Tab-separated table of C-alpha atoms in Angstrom:
chain	number	residue	atom	x	y	z
A	9	UNK	CA	62.531	60.721	-42.875
A	10	UNK	CA	62.116	62.220	-39.385
A	11	UNK	CA	64.610	64.727	-38.038
A	12	UNK	CA	65.694	64.405	-34.420
A	13	UNK	CA	66.902	67.101	-32.011
A	14	UNK	CA	70.620	66.739	-31.418
A	15	UNK	CA	72.200	67.683	-28.106
A	16	UNK	CA	75.760	68.170	-26.895
A	17	UNK	CA	77.491	68.096	-23.540
A	18	UNK	CA	77.302	71.809	-22.856
A	19	UNK	CA	79.872	74.559	-22.765
A	20	UNK	CA	82.380	73.488	-20.087
A	21	UNK	CA	85.798	72.642	-21.514
A	22	UNK	CA	86.813	69.012	-21.047
A	23	UNK	CA	89.870	67.411	-22.620
A	24	UNK	CA	90.472	63.822	-21.599
A	25	UNK	CA	91.774	60.613	-23.108
A	26	UNK	CA	90.259	57.829	-21.063
A	27	UNK	CA	92.227	54.885	-19.769
A	28	UNK	CA	90.887	51.431	-18.997
A	29	UNK	CA	91.295	51.731	-15.249
A	30	UNK	CA	87.653	52.482	-14.516
A	31	UNK	CA	88.460	55.948	-13.130
A	32	UNK	CA	85.849	58.242	-14.664
A	33	UNK	CA	87.389	61.371	-13.157
A	34	UNK	CA	85.439	64.303	-14.579
A	35	UNK	CA	81.677	63.864	-14.610
A	36	UNK	CA	81.508	64.640	-18.326
A	37	UNK	CA	83.911	61.857	-19.280
A	38	UNK	CA	82.637	58.411	-20.154
A	39	UNK	CA	84.441	55.111	-20.317
A	40	UNK	CA	84.531	53.330	-23.644
A	41	UNK	CA	82.584	50.383	-22.213
A	42	UNK	CA	79.734	52.743	-21.368
A	43	UNK	CA	79.755	54.230	-24.850
A	44	UNK	CA	79.915	50.790	-26.456
A	45	UNK	CA	77.009	49.661	-24.300
A	46	UNK	CA	75.013	52.574	-25.646
A	47	UNK	CA	75.943	51.635	-29.220
A	48	UNK	CA	74.969	48.019	-28.499
A	49	UNK	CA	71.470	49.191	-27.588
A	50	UNK	CA	70.889	50.599	-31.069
A	51	UNK	CA	72.133	47.491	-32.939
A	52	UNK	CA	69.021	45.506	-33.951
A	53	UNK	CA	68.632	42.117	-32.315
A	54	UNK	CA	68.671	39.226	-34.760
A	55	UNK	CA	65.195	37.695	-34.763
A	56	UNK	CA	62.959	35.727	-37.115
A	57	UNK	CA	60.181	38.184	-36.260
A	58	UNK	CA	61.837	41.047	-38.139
A	59	UNK	CA	60.826	41.819	-41.717
A	60	UNK	CA	62.889	42.789	-44.759
A	61	UNK	CA	64.050	46.364	-44.572
A	62	UNK	CA	63.586	46.744	-40.828
A	63	UNK	CA	67.338	46.532	-40.224
A	64	UNK	CA	68.195	49.281	-42.664
A	65	UNK	CA	67.768	50.391	-46.271
A	66	UNK	CA	70.906	52.134	-47.490
A	67	UNK	CA	71.831	53.730	-50.812
A	68	UNK	CA	75.107	54.912	-52.320
A	69	UNK	CA	75.280	57.624	-54.975
A	70	UNK	CA	78.524	57.137	-56.847
A	71	UNK	CA	80.235	55.087	-59.495
A	72	UNK	CA	81.457	56.213	-62.910
A	73	UNK	CA	83.272	54.595	-65.792
A	74	UNK	CA	86.651	55.052	-64.036
A	75	UNK	CA	85.624	54.057	-60.490
A	76	UNK	CA	83.341	51.099	-59.876
A	77	UNK	CA	84.922	49.514	-56.800
A	78	UNK	CA	84.261	52.350	-54.328
A	79	UNK	CA	80.439	52.325	-54.549
A	80	UNK	CA	80.456	48.533	-54.381
A	81	UNK	CA	82.526	48.503	-51.182
A	82	UNK	CA	80.360	51.170	-49.534
A	83	UNK	CA	77.082	49.501	-50.485
A	84	UNK	CA	78.192	45.970	-49.671
A	85	UNK	CA	79.677	47.060	-46.344
A	86	UNK	CA	76.184	48.180	-45.344
A	87	UNK	CA	74.884	44.679	-46.022
A	88	UNK	CA	77.854	43.049	-44.312
A	89	UNK	CA	77.295	44.817	-40.996
A	90	UNK	CA	73.581	44.022	-41.027
A	91	UNK	CA	71.514	46.274	-43.302
A	92	UNK	CA	68.815	44.433	-45.228
A	93	UNK	CA	68.829	46.327	-48.532
A	94	UNK	CA	71.523	48.320	-50.317
A	95	UNK	CA	71.205	50.366	-53.514
A	96	UNK	CA	73.724	51.996	-55.852
A	97	UNK	CA	72.753	55.004	-57.982
A	98	UNK	CA	75.453	55.306	-60.621
A	99	UNK	CA	76.349	56.171	-64.204
A	100	UNK	CA	75.010	53.973	-66.984
A	101	UNK	CA	78.543	52.920	-67.903
A	102	UNK	CA	79.394	51.827	-64.347
A	103	UNK	CA	76.220	49.850	-63.667
A	104	UNK	CA	77.017	46.631	-65.601
A	105	UNK	CA	80.368	46.331	-63.864
A	106	UNK	CA	78.958	46.931	-60.374
A	107	UNK	CA	76.149	44.439	-61.014
A	108	UNK	CA	78.744	41.805	-61.861
A	109	UNK	CA	80.448	42.321	-58.494
A	110	UNK	CA	77.383	41.167	-56.571
A	111	UNK	CA	73.753	40.197	-57.231
A	112	UNK	CA	72.911	41.365	-53.702
A	113	UNK	CA	73.031	45.046	-54.655
A	114	UNK	CA	70.216	46.948	-56.349
A	115	UNK	CA	71.994	48.948	-59.055
A	116	UNK	CA	70.284	51.877	-60.795
A	117	UNK	CA	71.983	53.233	-63.973
A	118	UNK	CA	70.317	56.648	-63.873
A	119	UNK	CA	73.215	58.955	-64.786
A	120	UNK	CA	75.070	59.995	-67.909
A	121	UNK	CA	78.583	61.389	-67.860
A	122	UNK	CA	79.390	64.457	-69.960
A	123	UNK	CA	80.954	62.446	-72.795
A	124	UNK	CA	77.915	60.169	-72.882
A	125	UNK	CA	75.548	63.126	-73.031
A	126	UNK	CA	77.531	64.635	-75.923
A	127	UNK	CA	77.449	61.305	-77.750
A	128	UNK	CA	73.714	61.080	-77.187
A	129	UNK	CA	73.249	64.563	-78.627
A	130	UNK	CA	75.297	63.635	-81.701
A	131	UNK	CA	72.871	60.823	-82.391
A	132	UNK	CA	69.967	63.285	-82.241
A	133	UNK	CA	70.247	65.491	-85.368
A	134	UNK	CA	68.007	68.296	-84.078
A	135	UNK	CA	70.315	68.852	-81.088
A	136	UNK	CA	73.491	70.784	-82.075
A	137	UNK	CA	76.622	69.699	-80.236
A	138	UNK	CA	79.088	72.263	-78.935
A	139	UNK	CA	82.519	72.214	-80.548
A	140	UNK	CA	85.662	73.975	-79.394
A	141	UNK	CA	85.108	77.691	-79.068
A	142	UNK	CA	87.855	80.093	-80.148
A	143	UNK	CA	88.465	83.657	-79.091
A	144	UNK	CA	85.291	84.826	-80.793
A	145	UNK	CA	82.356	82.439	-80.651
A	146	UNK	CA	80.195	82.305	-83.729
A	147	UNK	CA	76.383	82.329	-83.443
A	148	UNK	CA	76.417	78.630	-84.299
A	149	UNK	CA	78.880	77.854	-81.509
A	150	UNK	CA	76.856	79.868	-79.037
A	151	UNK	CA	73.737	77.935	-80.030
A	152	UNK	CA	75.594	74.654	-79.682
A	153	UNK	CA	76.847	75.529	-76.205
A	154	UNK	CA	73.379	76.635	-75.147
A	155	UNK	CA	71.850	73.403	-76.427
A	156	UNK	CA	74.393	71.293	-74.532
A	157	UNK	CA	73.845	73.290	-71.324
A	158	UNK	CA	70.081	72.845	-71.685
A	159	UNK	CA	70.456	69.107	-72.274
A	160	UNK	CA	72.723	68.828	-69.209
A	161	UNK	CA	70.248	70.740	-67.031
A	162	UNK	CA	67.395	68.531	-68.239
A	163	UNK	CA	69.389	65.389	-67.457
A	164	UNK	CA	70.294	66.640	-63.964
A	165	UNK	CA	66.611	67.282	-63.253
A	166	UNK	CA	65.582	63.873	-64.616
A	167	UNK	CA	68.306	61.984	-62.731
A	168	UNK	CA	67.530	63.824	-59.493
A	169	UNK	CA	63.849	62.948	-59.813
A	170	UNK	CA	64.740	59.269	-60.295
A	171	UNK	CA	66.827	59.194	-57.107
A	172	UNK	CA	64.303	61.271	-55.164
A	173	UNK	CA	61.567	58.792	-55.992
A	174	UNK	CA	63.393	56.302	-53.738
A	175	UNK	CA	63.728	58.569	-50.704
A	176	UNK	CA	60.655	57.232	-48.928
A	177	UNK	CA	62.182	53.746	-49.172
A	178	UNK	CA	65.618	54.672	-47.799
A	179	UNK	CA	67.002	55.260	-44.311
A	180	UNK	CA	70.322	56.875	-45.254
A	181	UNK	CA	72.120	58.020	-48.410
A	182	UNK	CA	75.891	57.923	-48.963
A	183	UNK	CA	77.108	60.423	-51.573
A	184	UNK	CA	80.516	60.343	-53.207
A	185	UNK	CA	82.250	56.931	-53.392
A	186	UNK	CA	83.518	56.557	-56.944
A	187	UNK	CA	81.608	59.626	-58.139
A	188	UNK	CA	84.600	61.108	-59.936
A	189	UNK	CA	85.032	64.707	-61.053
A	190	UNK	CA	82.879	64.682	-64.192
A	191	UNK	CA	80.982	68.010	-64.167
A	192	UNK	CA	77.644	66.421	-65.019
A	193	UNK	CA	77.909	63.818	-62.244
A	194	UNK	CA	78.923	66.510	-59.764
A	195	UNK	CA	75.889	68.577	-60.782
A	196	UNK	CA	73.640	65.553	-60.214
A	197	UNK	CA	75.190	64.912	-56.796
A	198	UNK	CA	74.722	68.568	-55.832
A	199	UNK	CA	71.069	68.474	-56.889
A	200	UNK	CA	70.403	65.220	-55.013
A	201	UNK	CA	72.019	66.572	-51.827
A	202	UNK	CA	69.708	69.589	-51.911
A	203	UNK	CA	66.637	67.399	-52.398
A	204	UNK	CA	67.818	65.051	-49.634
A	205	UNK	CA	68.063	68.001	-47.265
A	206	UNK	CA	64.531	69.043	-48.175
A	207	UNK	CA	63.363	65.523	-47.231
A	208	UNK	CA	65.495	65.514	-44.044
A	209	UNK	CA	67.244	62.419	-45.402
A	210	UNK	CA	70.344	61.449	-43.354
A	211	UNK	CA	73.486	61.832	-45.439
A	212	UNK	CA	77.040	60.498	-45.351
A	213	UNK	CA	79.453	62.352	-47.639
A	214	UNK	CA	82.698	60.662	-48.610
A	215	UNK	CA	85.225	60.757	-51.446
A	216	UNK	CA	84.202	63.079	-54.268
A	217	UNK	CA	81.157	64.110	-52.264
A	218	UNK	CA	83.657	65.846	-49.970
A	219	UNK	CA	85.315	67.448	-53.007
A	220	UNK	CA	81.932	68.940	-53.828
A	221	UNK	CA	81.410	70.168	-50.262
A	222	UNK	CA	84.887	71.730	-50.201
A	223	UNK	CA	83.853	73.775	-53.235
A	224	UNK	CA	80.374	74.568	-51.889
A	225	UNK	CA	80.181	74.256	-48.088
A	226	UNK	CA	76.666	75.718	-48.105
A	227	UNK	CA	75.440	72.385	-49.466
A	228	UNK	CA	75.649	70.943	-45.948
A	229	UNK	CA	76.023	74.024	-43.748
A	230	UNK	CA	73.488	73.962	-40.929
A	231	UNK	CA	72.341	70.405	-41.685
A	232	UNK	CA	72.559	68.199	-38.591
A	233	UNK	CA	71.487	64.944	-40.287
A	234	UNK	CA	74.825	64.743	-42.059
A	235	UNK	CA	78.216	63.078	-41.504
A	236	UNK	CA	81.369	64.042	-43.416
A	237	UNK	CA	84.252	61.553	-43.486
A	238	UNK	CA	87.417	63.381	-44.594
A	239	UNK	CA	90.878	61.875	-44.674
A	240	UNK	CA	93.824	64.204	-44.028
A	241	UNK	CA	93.956	65.717	-47.527
A	242	UNK	CA	90.189	66.107	-47.721
A	243	UNK	CA	90.172	67.794	-44.317
A	244	UNK	CA	92.891	70.209	-45.444
A	245	UNK	CA	90.872	71.102	-48.537
A	246	UNK	CA	87.725	71.689	-46.516
A	247	UNK	CA	89.566	73.726	-43.870
A	248	UNK	CA	91.144	75.903	-46.548
A	249	UNK	CA	87.767	76.647	-48.119
A	250	UNK	CA	86.353	77.629	-44.724
A	251	UNK	CA	89.331	79.862	-43.922
A	252	UNK	CA	90.620	77.654	-41.112
A	253	UNK	CA	94.407	77.830	-40.957
A	254	UNK	CA	96.214	74.593	-40.198
A	255	UNK	CA	99.381	76.463	-39.245
A	256	UNK	CA	100.461	78.559	-36.266
A	257	UNK	CA	99.406	78.237	-32.608
A	258	UNK	CA	96.658	75.898	-31.411
A	259	UNK	CA	97.373	73.640	-34.352
A	260	UNK	CA	96.288	70.409	-32.665
A	261	UNK	CA	93.796	68.184	-34.415
A	262	UNK	CA	90.993	68.708	-31.888
A	263	UNK	CA	91.003	72.496	-32.085
A	264	UNK	CA	90.984	72.450	-35.886
A	265	UNK	CA	88.114	69.969	-35.929
A	266	UNK	CA	86.173	72.279	-33.645
A	267	UNK	CA	86.881	75.264	-35.893
A	268	UNK	CA	85.730	73.467	-39.028
A	269	UNK	CA	82.565	72.105	-37.436
A	270	UNK	CA	81.826	75.545	-35.985
A	271	UNK	CA	81.932	77.010	-39.504
A	272	UNK	CA	79.637	74.280	-40.842
A	273	UNK	CA	77.137	74.673	-37.958
A	274	UNK	CA	75.542	71.236	-38.039
A	275	UNK	CA	77.298	68.323	-39.764
A	276	UNK	CA	79.323	65.785	-37.792
A	277	UNK	CA	82.895	65.235	-38.984
A	278	UNK	CA	84.702	61.903	-38.820
A	279	UNK	CA	88.354	62.824	-39.278
A	280	UNK	CA	90.093	59.617	-40.347
A	281	UNK	CA	93.657	58.894	-39.340
A	282	UNK	CA	95.805	56.871	-36.908
A	283	UNK	CA	92.813	57.383	-34.608
A	284	UNK	CA	89.365	58.474	-35.760
A	285	UNK	CA	88.221	61.788	-34.284
A	286	UNK	CA	84.453	62.361	-34.381
A	287	UNK	CA	83.241	65.904	-33.736
A	288	UNK	CA	79.966	67.811	-34.054
A	289	UNK	CA	81.283	71.114	-32.703
A	290	UNK	CA	80.226	70.326	-29.133
A	291	UNK	CA	81.522	66.820	-28.487
A	292	UNK	CA	84.738	65.225	-29.721
A	293	UNK	CA	84.873	61.436	-29.446
A	294	UNK	CA	87.985	59.394	-30.189
A	295	UNK	CA	87.968	55.848	-31.554
A	296	UNK	CA	91.486	54.501	-31.098
A	297	UNK	CA	90.913	50.764	-31.479
A	298	UNK	CA	93.697	49.080	-33.427
A	299	UNK	CA	93.013	48.861	-37.162
A	300	UNK	CA	96.010	46.858	-38.293
A	301	UNK	CA	99.231	48.092	-39.897
A	302	UNK	CA	98.130	48.031	-43.553
A	303	UNK	CA	96.241	50.935	-45.102
A	304	UNK	CA	94.676	49.740	-48.355
A	305	UNK	CA	92.392	51.461	-50.818
A	306	UNK	CA	88.615	51.552	-50.207
A	307	UNK	CA	88.795	51.237	-46.418
A	308	UNK	CA	87.154	54.661	-46.302
A	309	UNK	CA	84.360	53.468	-48.595
A	310	UNK	CA	83.713	50.552	-46.248
A	311	UNK	CA	83.561	52.946	-43.307
A	312	UNK	CA	81.086	55.208	-45.140
A	313	UNK	CA	78.672	52.335	-45.765
A	314	UNK	CA	79.061	51.169	-42.177
A	315	UNK	CA	78.326	54.650	-40.815
A	316	UNK	CA	75.175	54.831	-42.947
A	317	UNK	CA	73.898	51.577	-41.444
A	318	UNK	CA	74.615	52.701	-37.885
A	319	UNK	CA	72.822	55.997	-38.562
A	320	UNK	CA	69.768	54.079	-39.770
A	321	UNK	CA	69.825	51.927	-36.627
A	322	UNK	CA	70.322	54.877	-34.285
A	323	UNK	CA	67.452	56.906	-35.696
A	324	UNK	CA	65.169	53.848	-35.773
A	325	UNK	CA	66.010	53.174	-32.111
A	326	UNK	CA	65.226	56.760	-31.115
A	327	UNK	CA	61.952	56.676	-33.037
A	328	UNK	CA	60.951	53.426	-31.334
A	329	UNK	CA	61.942	54.824	-27.947
A	330	UNK	CA	59.790	57.880	-28.435
A	331	UNK	CA	56.786	55.721	-29.282
A	332	UNK	CA	57.182	53.417	-26.291
A	333	UNK	CA	56.419	54.664	-22.794
A	334	UNK	CA	58.312	51.697	-21.376
A	335	UNK	CA	61.660	52.543	-22.955
A	336	UNK	CA	64.216	55.088	-21.833
A	337	UNK	CA	64.872	57.371	-24.786
A	338	UNK	CA	68.633	57.317	-24.339
A	339	UNK	CA	71.070	56.400	-21.593
A	340	UNK	CA	73.497	59.122	-22.626
A	341	UNK	CA	71.306	61.977	-23.892
A	342	UNK	CA	74.275	64.317	-24.133
A	343	UNK	CA	75.610	62.529	-27.229
A	344	UNK	CA	74.510	63.584	-30.708
A	345	UNK	CA	73.038	60.484	-32.420
A	346	UNK	CA	75.242	61.113	-35.461
A	347	UNK	CA	78.329	61.066	-33.235
A	348	UNK	CA	77.240	57.866	-31.484
A	349	UNK	CA	76.477	56.132	-34.800
A	350	UNK	CA	79.811	57.218	-36.258
A	351	UNK	CA	81.705	55.949	-33.219
A	352	UNK	CA	80.049	52.530	-33.481
A	353	UNK	CA	80.859	52.344	-37.194
A	354	UNK	CA	84.492	53.381	-36.681
A	355	UNK	CA	84.894	50.724	-34.003
A	356	UNK	CA	83.493	48.015	-36.285
A	357	UNK	CA	85.549	49.104	-39.315
A	358	UNK	CA	88.765	49.229	-37.301
A	359	UNK	CA	88.091	45.828	-35.763
A	360	UNK	CA	87.406	44.312	-39.184
A	361	UNK	CA	90.631	45.834	-40.515
A	362	UNK	CA	92.570	44.369	-37.584
A	363	UNK	CA	91.084	40.927	-38.218
A	364	UNK	CA	91.880	41.168	-41.942
A	365	UNK	CA	95.441	42.275	-41.258
A	366	UNK	CA	95.945	39.427	-38.784
A	367	UNK	CA	95.111	36.998	-41.585
A	368	UNK	CA	96.608	38.657	-44.663
A	369	UNK	CA	99.394	40.951	-43.417
A	370	UNK	CA	100.987	42.822	-46.366
A	371	UNK	CA	98.630	41.247	-48.889
A	372	UNK	CA	95.521	42.621	-47.168
A	373	UNK	CA	93.056	44.347	-49.515
A	374	UNK	CA	89.636	45.898	-48.959
A	375	UNK	CA	87.843	42.672	-49.880
A	376	UNK	CA	89.541	40.953	-46.924
A	377	UNK	CA	88.244	43.662	-44.605
A	378	UNK	CA	84.746	43.383	-46.053
A	379	UNK	CA	84.648	39.687	-45.173
A	380	UNK	CA	85.505	40.438	-41.532
A	381	UNK	CA	82.719	42.948	-40.842
A	382	UNK	CA	80.337	40.225	-39.663
A	383	UNK	CA	82.902	38.811	-37.233
A	384	UNK	CA	83.609	42.313	-35.927
A	385	UNK	CA	79.903	42.929	-35.326
A	386	UNK	CA	79.528	39.596	-33.547
A	387	UNK	CA	82.492	40.146	-31.260
A	388	UNK	CA	81.676	43.753	-30.386
A	389	UNK	CA	77.911	43.645	-30.058
A	390	UNK	CA	76.186	40.313	-30.677
A	391	UNK	CA	78.164	38.471	-27.996
A	392	UNK	CA	78.657	41.423	-25.620
A	393	UNK	CA	82.399	41.313	-26.223
A	394	UNK	CA	82.808	37.599	-25.512
A	395	UNK	CA	86.246	36.412	-26.601
A	396	UNK	CA	85.081	32.904	-27.385
A	397	UNK	CA	82.255	33.486	-29.827
A	398	UNK	CA	83.692	35.215	-32.884
A	399	UNK	CA	86.257	33.875	-35.303
A	400	UNK	CA	88.405	35.464	-37.969
A	401	UNK	CA	86.984	34.366	-41.300
A	402	UNK	CA	89.516	32.669	-43.531
A	403	UNK	CA	92.104	29.974	-43.352
A	404	UNK	CA	94.600	29.427	-40.624
A	405	UNK	CA	92.892	30.622	-37.490
A	406	UNK	CA	89.866	30.489	-35.262
A	407	UNK	CA	88.473	31.925	-32.085
A	408	UNK	CA	90.893	29.926	-29.992
A	409	UNK	CA	94.097	31.189	-31.573
A	410	UNK	CA	96.366	33.287	-29.377
A	411	UNK	CA	96.585	36.051	-31.978
A	412	UNK	CA	92.837	36.406	-32.231
A	413	UNK	CA	92.339	36.224	-28.452
A	414	UNK	CA	94.722	39.156	-28.178
A	415	UNK	CA	92.831	41.097	-30.856
A	416	UNK	CA	89.511	40.528	-29.146
A	417	UNK	CA	90.841	41.511	-25.739
A	418	UNK	CA	92.405	44.646	-27.179
A	419	UNK	CA	89.169	45.717	-28.811
A	420	UNK	CA	87.041	44.819	-25.812
A	421	UNK	CA	89.308	47.016	-23.686
A	422	UNK	CA	89.738	49.796	-26.281
A	423	UNK	CA	89.375	53.384	-25.016
A	424	UNK	CA	87.385	56.348	-26.202
A	425	UNK	CA	87.647	59.978	-25.159
A	426	UNK	CA	84.660	62.268	-25.011
A	427	UNK	CA	84.864	65.955	-24.311
A	428	UNK	CA	82.689	69.003	-24.572
A	429	UNK	CA	84.504	71.397	-26.838
A	430	UNK	CA	87.625	69.280	-26.539
A	431	UNK	CA	89.207	66.054	-27.615
A	432	UNK	CA	92.119	63.738	-26.996
């Protein structure tokens, strides 16, 4: 997977929340329509000349016996916005359940959880299984613990090799949805992240992947081909680990985002909230499109899979541009590709959530949002924002309804703020 140089806007301080009036004001500020036009350029055109895989091959590492929905939503979101192929690398106990959710996903049951490894060792007489150790461990207990640690290390190496064998057939890897806190699964995720970095594989870390990063920030420190997607609690945990105080003066969201990204020296952060703030330490971009009034579980998983697809498209566009003398490389070269991809994904996810909420109101769940991703893509990019071409999927409404016309107009006119070293 190629690595691309990432650039920012420079050092001059700019803090601006753009309106829809068309007044650009400062030369470093860009209207949302201009940013969305840039995102539209990287969305692949639908054509019968394209081949399978050309529009994105995404994988999700996550899924355990307790959590099977999160990896499904992340992986299926990638397909719903336009990726061609989506994989799930998960625990053996989670795989049958995830496979039943959809035959469209390629599900790989490569991992054992700690309890499953212990059970496997019990069925192998020559492998002693560790029992509870008291104040003074006996030689037998020490041998049992050593055998279990060796078996765990061997499984981590084997599972990592299985995932790594797919790297040359993937465009982006999402780590964390539904991973859980099982020590063996966390060790596998850690090992895979390190191998992904060695291959320059683009990464999106969400959910328990962020729990792992909060414990070991060096896993992603200095890696520019990486997007972290923390919610408020996950951001607090990460900031605490990095020694960034969320109290006292200069406690606004933008300054804290800049501090955290400065400590990480590479990854882009998508701080989820009432608005999504996207920051790489140089540029802060705000996606404030309406997302509806219902916050249901797994919306973050859907966003993670959507970001992965947009990353794949962005890097493929840049690669194609570099190979073609007839194409401009980028219209807005000051924007980090990871930031641009994340903005496009946030816009789509928020639009889909707004469509789902318009239909389902209080009963909205993540599955309703998943269904609307295609309509959001069509309205935002495939029809250049036309208000007559996209319809809310589901009963009781179409493109001509007043409610949907208002939604489309609101999203077509939505604002974004971009600043160098600043934010909203």
